[in-house]
Each structure stands twice: as C-alpha cells, then as structure tokens.
XYZ file of C-alpha atoms in Angstrom:
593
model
C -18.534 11.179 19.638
C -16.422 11.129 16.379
C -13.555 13.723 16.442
C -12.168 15.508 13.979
C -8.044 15.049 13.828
C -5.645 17.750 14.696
C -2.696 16.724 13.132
C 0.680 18.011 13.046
C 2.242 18.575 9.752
C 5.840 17.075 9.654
C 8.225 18.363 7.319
C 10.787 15.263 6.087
C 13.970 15.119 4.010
C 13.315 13.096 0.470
C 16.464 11.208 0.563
C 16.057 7.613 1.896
C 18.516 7.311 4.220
C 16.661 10.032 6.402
C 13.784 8.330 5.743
C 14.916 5.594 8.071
C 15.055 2.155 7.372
C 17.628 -0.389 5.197
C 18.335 0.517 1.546
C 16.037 -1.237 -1.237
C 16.940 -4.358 -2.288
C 18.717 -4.151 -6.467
C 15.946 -3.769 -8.780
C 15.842 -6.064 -11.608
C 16.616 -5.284 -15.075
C 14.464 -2.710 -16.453
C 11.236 -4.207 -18.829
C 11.512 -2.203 -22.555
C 8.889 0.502 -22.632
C 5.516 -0.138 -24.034
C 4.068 1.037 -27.300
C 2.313 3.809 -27.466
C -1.744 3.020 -26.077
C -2.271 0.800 -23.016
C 0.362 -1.914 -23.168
C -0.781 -5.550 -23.401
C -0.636 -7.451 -19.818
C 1.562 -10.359 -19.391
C 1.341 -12.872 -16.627
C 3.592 -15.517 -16.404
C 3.051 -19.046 -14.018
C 6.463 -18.741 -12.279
C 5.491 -20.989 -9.560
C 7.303 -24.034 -10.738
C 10.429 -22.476 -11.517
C 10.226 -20.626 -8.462
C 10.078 -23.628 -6.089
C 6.355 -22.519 -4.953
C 5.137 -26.327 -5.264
C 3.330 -27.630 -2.472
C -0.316 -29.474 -2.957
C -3.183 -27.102 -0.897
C -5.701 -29.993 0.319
C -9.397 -29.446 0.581
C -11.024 -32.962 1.226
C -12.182 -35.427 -0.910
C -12.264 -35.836 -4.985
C -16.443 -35.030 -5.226
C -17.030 -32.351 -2.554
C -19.394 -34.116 -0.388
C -19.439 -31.571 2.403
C -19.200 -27.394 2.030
C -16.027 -27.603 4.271
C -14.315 -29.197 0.848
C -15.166 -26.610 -1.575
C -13.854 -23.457 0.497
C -9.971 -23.721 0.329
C -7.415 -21.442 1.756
C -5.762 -18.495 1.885
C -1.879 -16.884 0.870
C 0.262 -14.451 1.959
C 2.934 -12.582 1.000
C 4.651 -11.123 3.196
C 8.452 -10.234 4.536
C 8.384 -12.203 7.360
C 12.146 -11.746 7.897
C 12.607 -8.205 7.123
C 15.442 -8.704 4.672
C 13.569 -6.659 1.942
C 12.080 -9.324 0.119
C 8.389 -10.967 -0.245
C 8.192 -14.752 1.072
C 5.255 -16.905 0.767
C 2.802 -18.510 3.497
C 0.696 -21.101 2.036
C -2.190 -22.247 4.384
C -3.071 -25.782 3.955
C -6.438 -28.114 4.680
C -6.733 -31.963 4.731
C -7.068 -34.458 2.213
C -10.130 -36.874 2.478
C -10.940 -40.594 1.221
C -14.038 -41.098 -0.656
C -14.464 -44.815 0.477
C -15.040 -45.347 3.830
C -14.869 -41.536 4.420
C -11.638 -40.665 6.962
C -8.832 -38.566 6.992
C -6.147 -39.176 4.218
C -3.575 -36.573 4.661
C -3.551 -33.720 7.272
C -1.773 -31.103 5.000
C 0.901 -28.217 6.625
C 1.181 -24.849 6.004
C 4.364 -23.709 4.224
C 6.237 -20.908 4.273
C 8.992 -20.002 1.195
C 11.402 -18.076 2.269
C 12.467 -15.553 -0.765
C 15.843 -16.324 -1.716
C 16.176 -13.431 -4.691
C 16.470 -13.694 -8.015
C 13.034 -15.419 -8.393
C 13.671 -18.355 -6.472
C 12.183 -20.007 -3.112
C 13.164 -22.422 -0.504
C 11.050 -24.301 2.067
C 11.382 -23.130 5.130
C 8.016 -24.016 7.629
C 9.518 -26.687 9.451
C 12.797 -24.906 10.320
C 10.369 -21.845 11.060
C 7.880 -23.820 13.158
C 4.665 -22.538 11.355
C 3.349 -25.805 9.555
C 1.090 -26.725 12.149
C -1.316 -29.670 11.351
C -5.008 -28.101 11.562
C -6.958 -27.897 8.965
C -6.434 -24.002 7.580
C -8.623 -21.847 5.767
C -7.389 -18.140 6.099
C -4.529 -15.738 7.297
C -3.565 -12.155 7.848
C -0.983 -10.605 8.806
C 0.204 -7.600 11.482
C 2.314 -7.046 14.514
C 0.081 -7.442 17.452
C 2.171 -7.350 20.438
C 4.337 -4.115 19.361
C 7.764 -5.871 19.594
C 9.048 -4.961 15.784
C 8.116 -8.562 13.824
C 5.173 -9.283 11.489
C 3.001 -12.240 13.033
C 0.874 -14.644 11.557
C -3.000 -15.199 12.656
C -4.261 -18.477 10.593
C -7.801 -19.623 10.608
C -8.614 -22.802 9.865
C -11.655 -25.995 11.159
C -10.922 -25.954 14.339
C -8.994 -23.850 16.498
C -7.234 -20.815 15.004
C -3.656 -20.449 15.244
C -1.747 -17.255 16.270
C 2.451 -17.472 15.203
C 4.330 -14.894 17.136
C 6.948 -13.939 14.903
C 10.160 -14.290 17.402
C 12.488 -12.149 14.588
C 15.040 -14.796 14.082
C 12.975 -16.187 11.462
C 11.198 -18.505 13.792
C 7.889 -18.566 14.990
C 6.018 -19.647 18.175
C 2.033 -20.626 18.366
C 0.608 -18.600 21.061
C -3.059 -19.405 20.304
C -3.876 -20.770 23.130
C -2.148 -18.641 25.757
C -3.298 -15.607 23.728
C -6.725 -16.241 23.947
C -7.475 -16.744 20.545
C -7.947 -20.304 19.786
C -11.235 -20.915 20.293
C -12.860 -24.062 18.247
C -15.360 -23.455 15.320
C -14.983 -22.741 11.284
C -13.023 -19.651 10.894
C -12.415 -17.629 7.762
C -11.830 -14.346 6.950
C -9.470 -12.330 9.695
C -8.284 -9.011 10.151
C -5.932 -7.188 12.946
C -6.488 -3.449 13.553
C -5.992 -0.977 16.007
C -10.103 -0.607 17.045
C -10.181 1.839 19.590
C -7.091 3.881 18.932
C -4.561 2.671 21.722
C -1.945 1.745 19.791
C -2.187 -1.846 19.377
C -3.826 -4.245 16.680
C -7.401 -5.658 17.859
C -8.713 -9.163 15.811
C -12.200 -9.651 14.301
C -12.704 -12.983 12.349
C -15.153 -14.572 10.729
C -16.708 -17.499 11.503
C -18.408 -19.249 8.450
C -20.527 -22.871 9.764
C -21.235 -24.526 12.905
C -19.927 -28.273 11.630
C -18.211 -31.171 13.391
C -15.860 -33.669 11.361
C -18.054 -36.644 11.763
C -20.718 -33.877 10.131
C -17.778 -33.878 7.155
C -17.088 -37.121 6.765
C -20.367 -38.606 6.945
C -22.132 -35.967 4.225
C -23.442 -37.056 1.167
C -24.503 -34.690 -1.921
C -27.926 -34.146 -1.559
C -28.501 -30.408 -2.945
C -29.725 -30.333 -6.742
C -27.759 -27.554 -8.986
C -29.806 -26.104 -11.905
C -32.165 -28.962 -11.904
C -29.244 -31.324 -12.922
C -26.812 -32.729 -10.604
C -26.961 -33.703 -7.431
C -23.677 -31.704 -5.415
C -23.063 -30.846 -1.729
C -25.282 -29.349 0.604
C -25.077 -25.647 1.798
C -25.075 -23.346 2.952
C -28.452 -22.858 3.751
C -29.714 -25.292 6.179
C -26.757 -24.887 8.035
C -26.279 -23.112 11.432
C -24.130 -19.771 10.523
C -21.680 -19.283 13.564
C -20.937 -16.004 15.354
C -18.295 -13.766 14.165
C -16.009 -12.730 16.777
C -13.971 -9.320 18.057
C -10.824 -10.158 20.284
C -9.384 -6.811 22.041
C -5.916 -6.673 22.792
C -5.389 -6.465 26.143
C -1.498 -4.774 25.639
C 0.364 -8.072 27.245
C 0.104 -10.498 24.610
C -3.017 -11.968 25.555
C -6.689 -10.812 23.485
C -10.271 -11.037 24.800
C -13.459 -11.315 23.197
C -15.171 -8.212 23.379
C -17.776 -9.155 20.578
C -20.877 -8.036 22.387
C -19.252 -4.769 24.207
C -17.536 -3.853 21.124
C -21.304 -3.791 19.275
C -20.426 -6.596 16.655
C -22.667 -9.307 18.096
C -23.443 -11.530 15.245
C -27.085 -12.056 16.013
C -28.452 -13.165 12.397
C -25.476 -15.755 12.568
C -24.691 -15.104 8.875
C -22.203 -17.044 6.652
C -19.390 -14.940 6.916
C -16.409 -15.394 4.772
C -14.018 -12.126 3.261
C -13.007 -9.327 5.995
C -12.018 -6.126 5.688
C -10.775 -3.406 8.288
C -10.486 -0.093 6.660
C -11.008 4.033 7.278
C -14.255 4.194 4.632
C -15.414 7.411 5.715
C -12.210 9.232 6.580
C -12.309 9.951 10.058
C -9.703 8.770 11.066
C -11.097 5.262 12.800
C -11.345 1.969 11.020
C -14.250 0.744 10.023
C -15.100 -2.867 9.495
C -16.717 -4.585 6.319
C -17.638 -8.548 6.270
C -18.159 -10.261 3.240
C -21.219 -12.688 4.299
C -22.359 -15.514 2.297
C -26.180 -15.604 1.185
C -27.104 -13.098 3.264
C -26.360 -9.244 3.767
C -23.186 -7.854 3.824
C -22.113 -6.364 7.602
C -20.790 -2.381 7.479
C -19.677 -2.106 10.950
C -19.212 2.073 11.636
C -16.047 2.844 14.069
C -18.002 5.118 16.357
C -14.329 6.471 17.717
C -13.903 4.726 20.926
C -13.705 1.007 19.801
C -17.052 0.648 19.378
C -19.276 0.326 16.847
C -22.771 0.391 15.070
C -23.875 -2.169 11.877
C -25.327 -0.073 9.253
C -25.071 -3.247 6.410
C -28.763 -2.490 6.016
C -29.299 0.811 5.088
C -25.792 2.445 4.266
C -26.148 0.971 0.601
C -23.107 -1.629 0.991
C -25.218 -4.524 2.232
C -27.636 -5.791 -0.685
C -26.818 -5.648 -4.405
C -28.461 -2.960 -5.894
C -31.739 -4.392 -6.961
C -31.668 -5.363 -3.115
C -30.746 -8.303 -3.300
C -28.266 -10.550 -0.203
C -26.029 -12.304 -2.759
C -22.965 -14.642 -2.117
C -20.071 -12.600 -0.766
C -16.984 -14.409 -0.610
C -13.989 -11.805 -1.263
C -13.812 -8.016 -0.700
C -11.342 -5.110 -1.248
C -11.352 -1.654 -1.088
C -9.736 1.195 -2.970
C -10.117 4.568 -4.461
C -11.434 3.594 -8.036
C -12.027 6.394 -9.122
C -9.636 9.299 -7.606
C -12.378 11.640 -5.288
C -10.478 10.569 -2.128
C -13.338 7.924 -0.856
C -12.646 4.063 -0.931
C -14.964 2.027 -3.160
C -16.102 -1.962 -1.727
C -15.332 -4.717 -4.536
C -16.918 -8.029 -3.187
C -16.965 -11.374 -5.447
C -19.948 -13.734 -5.399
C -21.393 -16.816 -6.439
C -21.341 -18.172 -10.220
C -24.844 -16.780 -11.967
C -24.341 -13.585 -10.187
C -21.884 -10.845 -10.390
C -19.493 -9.363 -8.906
C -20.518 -5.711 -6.850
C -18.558 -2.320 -6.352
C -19.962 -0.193 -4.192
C -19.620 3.584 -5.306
C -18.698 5.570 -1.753
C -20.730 8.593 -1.486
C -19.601 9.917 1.405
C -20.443 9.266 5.174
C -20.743 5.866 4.849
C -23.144 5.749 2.043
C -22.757 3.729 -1.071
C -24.288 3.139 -4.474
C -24.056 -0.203 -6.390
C -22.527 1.235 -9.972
C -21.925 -2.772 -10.866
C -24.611 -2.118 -14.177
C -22.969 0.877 -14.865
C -19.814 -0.574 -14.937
C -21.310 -3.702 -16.985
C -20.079 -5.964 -14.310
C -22.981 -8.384 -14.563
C -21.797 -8.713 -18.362
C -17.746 -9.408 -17.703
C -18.174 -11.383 -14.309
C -21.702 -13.233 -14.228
C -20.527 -16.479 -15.348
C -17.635 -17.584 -13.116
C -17.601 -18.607 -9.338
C -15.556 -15.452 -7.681
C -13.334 -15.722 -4.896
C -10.199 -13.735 -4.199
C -10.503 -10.223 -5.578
C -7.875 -6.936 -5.217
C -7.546 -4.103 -6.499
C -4.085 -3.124 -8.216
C -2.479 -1.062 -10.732
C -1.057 -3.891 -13.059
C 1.030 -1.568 -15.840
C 1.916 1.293 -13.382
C -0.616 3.895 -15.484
C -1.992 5.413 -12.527
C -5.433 3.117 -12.173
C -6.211 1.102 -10.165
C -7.147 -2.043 -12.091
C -9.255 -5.600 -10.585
C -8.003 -8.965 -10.853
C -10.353 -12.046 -9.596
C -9.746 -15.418 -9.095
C -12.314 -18.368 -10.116
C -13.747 -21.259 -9.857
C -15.943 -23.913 -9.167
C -17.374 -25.402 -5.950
C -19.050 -28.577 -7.687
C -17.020 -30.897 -9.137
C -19.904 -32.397 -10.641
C -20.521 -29.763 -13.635
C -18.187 -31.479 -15.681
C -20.091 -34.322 -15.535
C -22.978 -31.992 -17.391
C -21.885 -30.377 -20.643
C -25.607 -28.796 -20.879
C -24.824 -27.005 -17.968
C -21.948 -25.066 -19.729
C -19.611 -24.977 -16.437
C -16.114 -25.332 -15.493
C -15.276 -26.524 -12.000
C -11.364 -25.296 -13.480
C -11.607 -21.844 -14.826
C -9.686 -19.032 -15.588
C -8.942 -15.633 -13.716
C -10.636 -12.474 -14.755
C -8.609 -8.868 -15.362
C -10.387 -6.003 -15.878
C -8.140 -2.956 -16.774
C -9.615 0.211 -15.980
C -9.723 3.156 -18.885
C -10.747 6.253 -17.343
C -13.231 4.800 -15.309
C -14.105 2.125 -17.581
C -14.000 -1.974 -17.029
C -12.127 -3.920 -20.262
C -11.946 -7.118 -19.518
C -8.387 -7.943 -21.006
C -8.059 -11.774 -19.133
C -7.624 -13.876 -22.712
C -4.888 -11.428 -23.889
C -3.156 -10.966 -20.231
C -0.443 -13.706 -21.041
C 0.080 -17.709 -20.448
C -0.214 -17.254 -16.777
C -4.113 -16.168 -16.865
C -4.904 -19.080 -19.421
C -3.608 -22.131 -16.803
C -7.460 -23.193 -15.543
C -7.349 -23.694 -11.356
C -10.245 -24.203 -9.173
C -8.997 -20.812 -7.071
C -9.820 -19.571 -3.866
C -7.243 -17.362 -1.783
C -5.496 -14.226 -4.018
C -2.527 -12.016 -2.884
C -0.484 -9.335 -4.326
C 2.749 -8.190 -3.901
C 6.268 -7.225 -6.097
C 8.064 -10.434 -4.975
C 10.669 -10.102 -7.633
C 11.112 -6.488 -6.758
C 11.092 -4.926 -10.213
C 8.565 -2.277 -9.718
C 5.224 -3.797 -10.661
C 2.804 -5.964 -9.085
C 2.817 -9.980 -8.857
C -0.578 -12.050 -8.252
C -0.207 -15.715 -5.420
C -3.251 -17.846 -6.014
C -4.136 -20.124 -4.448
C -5.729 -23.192 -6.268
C -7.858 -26.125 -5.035
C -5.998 -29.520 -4.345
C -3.158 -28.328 -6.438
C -0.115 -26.419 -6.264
C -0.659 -22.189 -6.599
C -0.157 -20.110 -9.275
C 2.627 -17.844 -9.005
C 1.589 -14.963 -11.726
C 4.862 -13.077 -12.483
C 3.781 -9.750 -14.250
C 5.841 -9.369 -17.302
C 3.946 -5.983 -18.919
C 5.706 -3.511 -20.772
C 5.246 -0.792 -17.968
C 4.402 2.595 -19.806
C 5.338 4.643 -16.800
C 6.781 5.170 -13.201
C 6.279 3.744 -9.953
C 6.646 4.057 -6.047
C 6.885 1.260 -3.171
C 6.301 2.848 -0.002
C 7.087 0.863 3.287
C 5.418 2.489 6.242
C 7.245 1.826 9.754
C 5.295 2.903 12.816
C 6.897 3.747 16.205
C 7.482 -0.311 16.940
C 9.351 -0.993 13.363
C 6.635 -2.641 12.548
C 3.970 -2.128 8.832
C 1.766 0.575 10.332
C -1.576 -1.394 9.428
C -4.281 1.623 8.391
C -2.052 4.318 7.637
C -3.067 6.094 4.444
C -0.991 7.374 1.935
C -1.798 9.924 -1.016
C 1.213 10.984 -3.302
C 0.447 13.845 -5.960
C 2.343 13.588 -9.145
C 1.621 14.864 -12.460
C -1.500 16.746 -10.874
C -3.283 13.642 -9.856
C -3.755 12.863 -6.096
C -3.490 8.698 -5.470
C -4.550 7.112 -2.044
C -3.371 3.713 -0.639
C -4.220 1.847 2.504
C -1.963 -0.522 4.141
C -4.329 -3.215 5.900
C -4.018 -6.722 7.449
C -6.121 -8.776 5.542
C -8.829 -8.900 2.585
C -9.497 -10.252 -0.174
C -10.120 -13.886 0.357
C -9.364 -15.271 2.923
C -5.290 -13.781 1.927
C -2.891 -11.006 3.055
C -1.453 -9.034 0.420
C 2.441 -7.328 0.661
C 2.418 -4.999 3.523
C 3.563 -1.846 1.274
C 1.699 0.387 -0.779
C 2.497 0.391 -4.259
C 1.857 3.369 -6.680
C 1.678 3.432 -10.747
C 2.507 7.036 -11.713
C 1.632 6.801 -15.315
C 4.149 9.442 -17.259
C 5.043 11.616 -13.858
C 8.508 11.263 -13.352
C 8.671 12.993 -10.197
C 6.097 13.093 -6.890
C 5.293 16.491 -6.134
C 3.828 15.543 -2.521
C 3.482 12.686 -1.029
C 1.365 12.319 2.904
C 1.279 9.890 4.754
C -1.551 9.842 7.730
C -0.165 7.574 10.596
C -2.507 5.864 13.343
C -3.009 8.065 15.346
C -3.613 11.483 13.722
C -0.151 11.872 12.908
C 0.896 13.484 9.389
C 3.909 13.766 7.406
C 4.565 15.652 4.570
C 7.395 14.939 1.786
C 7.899 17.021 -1.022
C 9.657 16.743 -4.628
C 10.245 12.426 -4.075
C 12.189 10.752 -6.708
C 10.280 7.529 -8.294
C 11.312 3.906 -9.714
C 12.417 3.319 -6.466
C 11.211 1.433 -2.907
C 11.075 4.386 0.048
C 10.735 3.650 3.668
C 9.300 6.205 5.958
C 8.837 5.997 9.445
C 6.685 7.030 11.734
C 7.667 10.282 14.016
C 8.630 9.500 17.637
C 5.565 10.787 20.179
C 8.313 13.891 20.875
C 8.655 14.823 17.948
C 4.449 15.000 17.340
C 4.212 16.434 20.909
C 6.780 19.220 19.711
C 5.510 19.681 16.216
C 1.895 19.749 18.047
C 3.210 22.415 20.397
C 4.565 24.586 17.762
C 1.794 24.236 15.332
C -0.470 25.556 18.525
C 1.850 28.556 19.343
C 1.897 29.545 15.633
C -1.686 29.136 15.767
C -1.793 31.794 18.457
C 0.207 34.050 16.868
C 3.284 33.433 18.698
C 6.411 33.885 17.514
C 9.653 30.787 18.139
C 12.535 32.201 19.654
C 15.275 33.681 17.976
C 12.930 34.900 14.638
C-alpha cells in the first residue's frame, strides 16, 4: 500500500553557519554580466591545463567485438570532503589487432582537486586504480559511516571502494557481496524500501567471455556498406540485478523478491533511481538497448512492479523499442513532475518523456523537434542542467560513433569523432546552440560517459566527458551568466549526500525542483549537490527540502551567489516537531502560551 507522507515542517535559520556544515570554499572572480537576450555559451577544454590527462582504453583500433565500442564512465565527486569536486576516471583495456591479446590493462584514476583549476593524480596513493576492465560508476554512502563510496562496474567482477575518510579507499567487493562476474553497466545506490540505507541495482548489458572478445571478427553489415562488429542482437542479454543492503556492510541479491527479475534479459545500459511520481519512494528507470525501456514502480515497501510497457516511458512514441543508452530526469518544464531524457542510437533520436502524472508519460520528442536537432549523431551521456543560470533547465549530450569503419565510407556521411550537442531551452523550446557554445564543444571525441558538476566553484555548471581511447574533455563553462545562482549540499543524519532528497526553492515567483541521485546519465555520477540558476531573482523566497524519509524543512528569505549546506534534522528533533505538529493539530495549546 502506498502512503501518503506526514511530514513535519521544520523551521531553519538562513545563515550558514546554522545550517551546519564547513564554510564554502572562495568563489572565483566574478564573469562580466551578459548582454541583454540569452547570453552566448562558452565551453572551454580545460582538461590539459588542468592535469585531467589519462588515456580511457576500450580495446582494439577497429572494434571487432561490442565490448570495444561501449567505454566508460566519470565522476565527479568530493571524495575528500574538503569542498571541492575531484575526478574518477574509470578505465577499460587496450587490445592488439594482430594476434588478438591483451595490450594494456588500463587503471582507474582519481584527480584529486587541488583549487584554482588544477589536478593531481592521486589513485595509487588512494588505492582505487584497480586493474579490471571498467565500464561504469556511481556514487553514495552505503554503509552510513559519513564518506562517499565508489561502486565501479566493469567486464568482469564489479568493484565496491569503501571510502575509509582519510582519502583512501578499500575494495570490499567481494566481502560485500557484490562482485559477482558478468558485463555490468549502468549502477545506481538508493534507499529501496525506506530503512535508511542505500540498496544497489545494476545493469547488466551481454553475456560474453574474453576469448568471445578477442576472437570476434566484424561480421555485421552497416547501411549496406561496411562490414563492423556484431551486436547486439544475437547476443544473450544478461540479467539485471537488485542487491539489498543488509545494514552490516554486506548486500544480497534480492532481484526476484524485490520484483525486478529481468526475464526478457534485455540489453541494459543507463540507470536511473528517482521519486517520478512523488510519493515519496524511488522509483527505478533502465535505459535498455534495442529493446523496451524498464519503469520499475516503488510499490512502498521495497518492492516493486515493471510498468515499461504500458506507462508510456517504454517505446518511443510511434511505439517503437529504440537504443537506450543514457537517461536523466528533471523537471523540464516547471509543473512539479520529472520528465525521462534517454539518448539512442545514430539514425534515431533522442526521447523525453512528458510526465503526466501517476506514472504516465507522453513522448513530446516531435513536438520538441528532437528527431530534427539529434537524429544524426550516436548519443550517449545525456543531463540535464541549467548552463547560464536563467532558471531552465537546459540538455547537453555527448556523441559518437561505435564503428570505426564509417570513415572509411564518405557516402555514408558519418563521423566515428563527433561533436557534443547543447540544446538551450527558451520557454519550453529546444535551440540547438552546440556550433556557437565555444572551442570546447567544437574538439570532435568518440564520447561515452558525461558528468556535471561546478569543479572550479564559480557558480555555474562544468561538463567531464569521457572520450574513447583518448584523454576526456574537461568543458570549463565560461558564459556570461545573466543571473543568480544557488549550490545546495544536502547532509543526511550520517554526514553523508542524502541521495533522493528533493529540493524546490521559490524565487522570483517561480518554484524549481532538484533531485540529488547516485547515478545516471551514462554510465557517470554527476556532483552530489543540487545546483539552481535563478535567472534575475536576487533573493529565494522559500526554499524545501524533502529528506528520505518524509522529513521536511522549510527556509525562508535565503541569500544567493553562494554554496549552502543544510542538514538533515536529528530523529528528535522530527519526533518533537511530529509531536507538536499533532498536538496543534488537536487543538492543543504548548505550555506557557
């Protein structure tokens, strides 16, 4: 039975310090104000100057197997908690052409944010560079002890880092029950049933062996022209998996119980864990390749029902299972419901799902002339973010190729490099603004995994890419911001990013909702912190924050241009406020009025 929340309403002081939580790190200079009319986006590559330099490895030069077209995911994420966004790079192998084998096995890295725009390499003295090969992470503190850990998914066993807050990190995979074999993608932690700690679900994309990979030879035909790699139909899709925390460290798999067997054994790839029908519970959406997407419903005690085939959020609109690879969610269009954005394969579009209400959804792609601005490129990483602080949310997407080969075929008019897309949204409207968005969008990549965070902490939002067999792109936005902003860091009761609360601030009579979630996009994790554009409001007249739980609090008249951390109330004070709200209910009085 799905129960409505009762909620207490707590009352908080604006000022930071009561807020809990150390002061913001110095903001950067501020950027001149834009002209009048939207301002003109700027992106900037910053990765080189940054230090961000490491080679991500996906097999061999010409792609003979699926496994080397995928790629990997980013992160960013403060795994240190000193204020500032560092870096987590996942890593596969590189593969010889001639006799097949392994070449290099390639390590995860993790940059440690030094400030002022530079990066140093820390994943050897932080023990997370493993030597698997990795596809995806996300991020979230699953055994309640304060630190932000690390799940990575990879071919092979998946790898769990237990953050041990001295900027180390121990893998736990195996004694936490999580490590099981197989090709693992998308991931997500979230709190499933409501108890207080973060539950797993991943995605598990093809049943495939390495002798499978190295001995594969291209023997699909694309567009009648060039022979390319296989897949992935005629491969055995494996079964997706739920892991449910157990509360000592240790997960088990509770796929069947839980209602999420994957019985079709579709190709899933992007995950998503988020409160679509606000009621309190999350709900879980899976990106699958060629073949309907999943809609998993939260029934309210940890388990749930798949309604992918008639809820409106599984098929494109003309009913049609298309090529899901990334997914995000976000109120597009300001009614308080949480559109789905999910990328797909090149000669197909991209899809946002239009949420109706109790669960249902409407493709508004056409509508939104999405087939027109996105039908060309191969989609992968996707978000959606409010690039010059206006008060929209805009969509960024990263692209490219899986076959190598269209190069060798000018007829075909393909890129296996190609450039990101970025779509600003006016009023409601999709401009595709990529070719005037700065240096940064013109540098061609073969991308996969897409993140976004404020890692130089000047009020807007950067863009980590991830890019096949090459070093990311570090896109620093330098737009002219034409209005305010707010970074809000939610703390739960552990210290710890409290992964599915929901914030709404109201400024300048427009109500704005974020989610913070573990996971998304492709295969990636973006900054744990919700970031607002507030257009020409210089001042928040309330901002609410709903907590895990059922919790509320309530903050009134916040300042902006600033980062703001607000905690989570201790279980006395929601027991008192609780209490109180229930006597005043009743009509009686506190003492002493």
């Amino acid at each position: 039975m799905r129960l409505a929340h009762r909620s207490a309403i707590i009352l908080l002081s604006v000022l930071l310090p009561a807020c809990g939580g150390p002061p913001a790190p110095p903001m950067a200079p501020t950027k001149p104000a834009a002209p009048s009319g939207p301002p003109e986006p700027r992106f900037v590559d910053a990765a080189k100057e940054a230090g961000v330099t490491a080679v991500l490895y996906c097999g061999g030069r010409d792609k003979d197997h699926l496994l080397e077209s995928v790629g990997s995911g980013v992160a960013l994420v403060d795994y240190d908690e000193d204020g500032r966004l560092d870096a987590f790079l996942v890593n596969g192998w590189e593969l010889e052409e001639e006799p097949s084998a392994v070449r290099v096995k390639g390590r995860n890295v993790l940059y440690h944010n030094l400030g002022g725009g530079r990066f140093e390499d820390v994943s050897d003295r932080a023990g997370v560079g493993g030597d698997g090969w990795g596809c995806g992470v996300c991020a979230g503190d699953y055994d309640n002890d304060g630190h932000v850990d690390l799940f990575v998914t990879g071919f092979g066993p998946s790898r769990l880092y237990r953050n041990r807050g001295n900027g180390t990190f121990e893998q736990v995979a195996e004694r936490a029950g999580v490590a099981d074999p197989g090709w693992w993608a998308g991931a997500s932690l979230f709190d499933a049933d409501g108890d207080g700690d973060l539950d797993l679900y991943v995605a598990h994309y093809i049943e495939a062996t390495l002798d499978e990979v190295l001995a594969a030879r291209r023997t699909s035909t694309w567009r009648e022209t060039i022979k390319v790699m296989a897949g992935p139909f005629g491969m055995r899709g494996g079964k997706d998996r739920f892991y449910r925390n157990q509360g000592d460290g240790t997960f088990r798999d509770d796929t069947e119980a839980a209602g999420m067997a994957d019985v079709s054994e579709s190709y899933g790839l992007g995950v998503l864990a988020s409160d679509l029908d606000n009621d309190g519970d999350v709900d879980l959406y899976v990106a699958n390749d060629s073949n309907p997407n999943f809609l998993y419903r939260n029934e309210g005690n940890g388990r749930f029902t798949e309604i992918g085939s008639w809820c409106g959020a599984g098929l494109s609109g003309e009913g049609i299972a298309q090529a899901g690879m990334g997914v995000d969610a976000a109120d597009f269009d300001g009614d308080g419901l949480q559109e789905i954005f999910v990328t797909n394969f090149a000669k197909d579009h991209a899809t946002l799902y239009k949420n109706l209400g109790n669960l249902l959804f409407n493709d508004i792609s056409l509508s939104l002339s999405l087939k027109a601005l996105t039908y060309e490129t191969l989609k992968w990483g996707c978000a959606f973010f409010d690039y010059d602080n206006d008060g929209d949310l805009d969509l960024v997407i990263a692209n490219g190729h899986i076959y190598p080969q269209v190069e060798d075929a000018p007829a075909l008019k393909e890129s296996y490099k190609q450039l990101p897309t970025l779509l600003r949204n006016d009023g409601g409207r999709l401009t595709d603004v990529s070719r005037a968005a700065g240096p940064g969008m013109q540098v061609p990549a073969s991308a996969r995994g897409l993140a976004v965070g404020d890692y130089d902490d000047d009020g807007d939002l950067d863009l980590l890419v991830s890019a096949i067999d090459a070093p990311p792109l570090l896109l620093r936005n330098d737009t002219a911001r034409p209005g305010h902003w707010l970074k809000l860091r939610l703390l739960n009761r552990h210290g710890s990013p409290a992964i599915n609360a929901r914030a709404s601030v109201v400024a300048g009579g427009v109500r704005r909702l974020r989610e913070l979630r573990s996971g998304a996009s492709y295969e990636s994790q973006n900054a744990l912190e919700l970031h607002y554009g507030l257009g020409t409001a210089n001042r928040i007249d309330t901002l609410e924050v709903l907590w895990p739980g059922g919790d509320r609090s309530v903050l009134r008249d916040v300042a902006v241009d600033r980062t703001m951390t607000v905690r989570q109330p201790s279980a006395q004070e929601s027991s008192a406020r609780r209490g109180a709200a229930r006597k005043e209910a009743a009509g009686v009085k506190p003492a002493g009025s």
